[in-house]
Amino acid sequence: YEPIEDDLSSFDLLADVETSAIVAVLSRELPQTVAVVVANLPAERAAALLQQLSPALATEALERIAWLDQLSPEVQADLAR
């Protein structure tokens, strides 16, 4: 899986958002959505975010990351919006 690399990815906007705020939003999302967001964050930020999610959601999201290489570019772009 290759993270989305635009000049300014929508995921870059998360750099200025508190991790706790991202966790609050992602805790209500499906694991596959969490996986896409986590996969597009810097490793340290992704790890901090995963530690704050429920263990079940974090585990499911990590399992989904393994399948992200099969995610179509259209779906990646839609999630980035």
XYZ file of N, CA and C in Angstrom, residues 14-55:
126
model
N -4.233 16.803 8.956
C -4.334 16.228 10.295
C -3.117 16.545 11.155
N -2.064 17.058 10.553
C -0.847 17.363 11.302
C -1.097 18.387 12.401
N -2.057 19.275 12.171
C -2.343 20.322 13.148
C -3.489 19.976 14.095
N -4.025 18.774 13.973
C -5.157 18.361 14.804
C -4.638 17.511 15.958
N -5.137 17.794 17.149
C -4.744 17.013 18.329
C -5.087 15.539 18.117
N -4.204 14.672 18.560
C -4.433 13.237 18.424
C -5.740 12.837 19.094
N -6.041 13.412 20.250
C -7.273 13.058 20.958
C -8.512 13.420 20.140
N -8.445 14.488 19.363
C -9.576 14.870 18.516
C -9.754 13.873 17.373
N -8.650 13.426 16.800
C -8.724 12.424 15.731
C -9.285 11.123 16.287
N -8.829 10.743 17.478
C -9.313 9.524 18.121
C -10.815 9.617 18.370
N -11.285 10.769 18.811
C -12.718 10.945 19.075
C -13.541 10.698 17.817
N -13.053 11.152 16.684
C -13.767 10.945 15.423
C -13.624 9.502 14.946
N -12.401 8.993 14.942
C -12.164 7.651 14.409
C -12.793 6.556 15.267
N -13.010 6.813 16.531
C -13.602 5.786 17.395
C -15.036 5.461 16.977
N -15.628 6.328 16.160
C -16.993 6.098 15.659
C -16.994 5.612 14.211
N -15.825 5.373 13.658
C -15.705 4.969 12.257
C -15.502 3.459 12.137
N -15.677 2.973 10.921
C -15.417 1.568 10.636
C -13.912 1.298 10.635
N -13.516 0.082 10.969
C -12.089 -0.243 11.013
C -11.347 0.055 9.714
N -12.003 -0.143 8.566
C -11.314 0.114 7.307
C -11.030 1.607 7.123
N -11.884 2.464 7.626
C -11.637 3.908 7.563
C -10.477 4.266 8.466
N -10.473 3.711 9.665
C -9.374 3.943 10.608
C -8.063 3.488 9.977
N -8.088 2.341 9.314
C -6.873 1.802 8.690
C -6.310 2.750 7.649
N -7.161 3.320 6.813
C -6.687 4.236 5.768
C -6.074 5.485 6.397
N -6.717 6.024 7.402
C -6.186 7.227 8.060
C -4.845 6.906 8.714
N -4.789 5.841 9.485
C -3.559 5.456 10.187
C -2.423 5.212 9.202
N -2.710 4.560 8.094
C -1.679 4.250 7.097
C -1.122 5.497 6.434
N -1.854 6.597 6.494
C -1.404 7.841 5.863
C -0.804 8.831 6.851
N -0.606 8.407 8.086
C 0.026 9.255 9.093
C 1.480 8.836 9.286
N 2.312 9.762 9.769
C 3.680 9.359 10.133
C 3.620 8.257 11.201
N 4.588 7.376 11.206
C 4.573 6.197 12.080
C 4.371 6.536 13.551
N 5.071 7.535 14.054
C 4.942 7.885 15.473
C 3.538 8.375 15.798
N 2.977 9.169 14.898
C 1.623 9.684 15.107
C 0.611 8.557 15.023
N 0.794 7.653 14.080
C -0.104 6.510 13.926
C -0.077 5.636 15.179
N 1.110 5.398 15.715
C 1.234 4.572 16.917
C 0.530 5.222 18.103
N 0.704 6.533 18.261
C 0.053 7.240 19.366
C -1.464 7.169 19.228
N -1.942 7.308 18.016
C -3.380 7.252 17.763
C -3.920 5.848 18.065
N -3.241 4.830 17.584
C -3.688 3.455 17.813
C -3.733 3.106 19.298
N -2.804 3.642 20.064
C -2.775 3.364 21.508
C -3.981 3.950 22.220
N -4.576 4.990 21.653
C -5.713 5.638 22.302
C -7.063 5.074 21.855
N -7.067 4.279 20.794
C -8.300 3.634 20.353
C -8.579 2.412 21.223
N -9.806 1.933 21.191
C -10.108 0.697 21.913
C -9.238 -0.419 21.323
N -8.831 -1.362 22.159
C -7.985 -2.450 21.643
C -8.623 -3.197 20.470
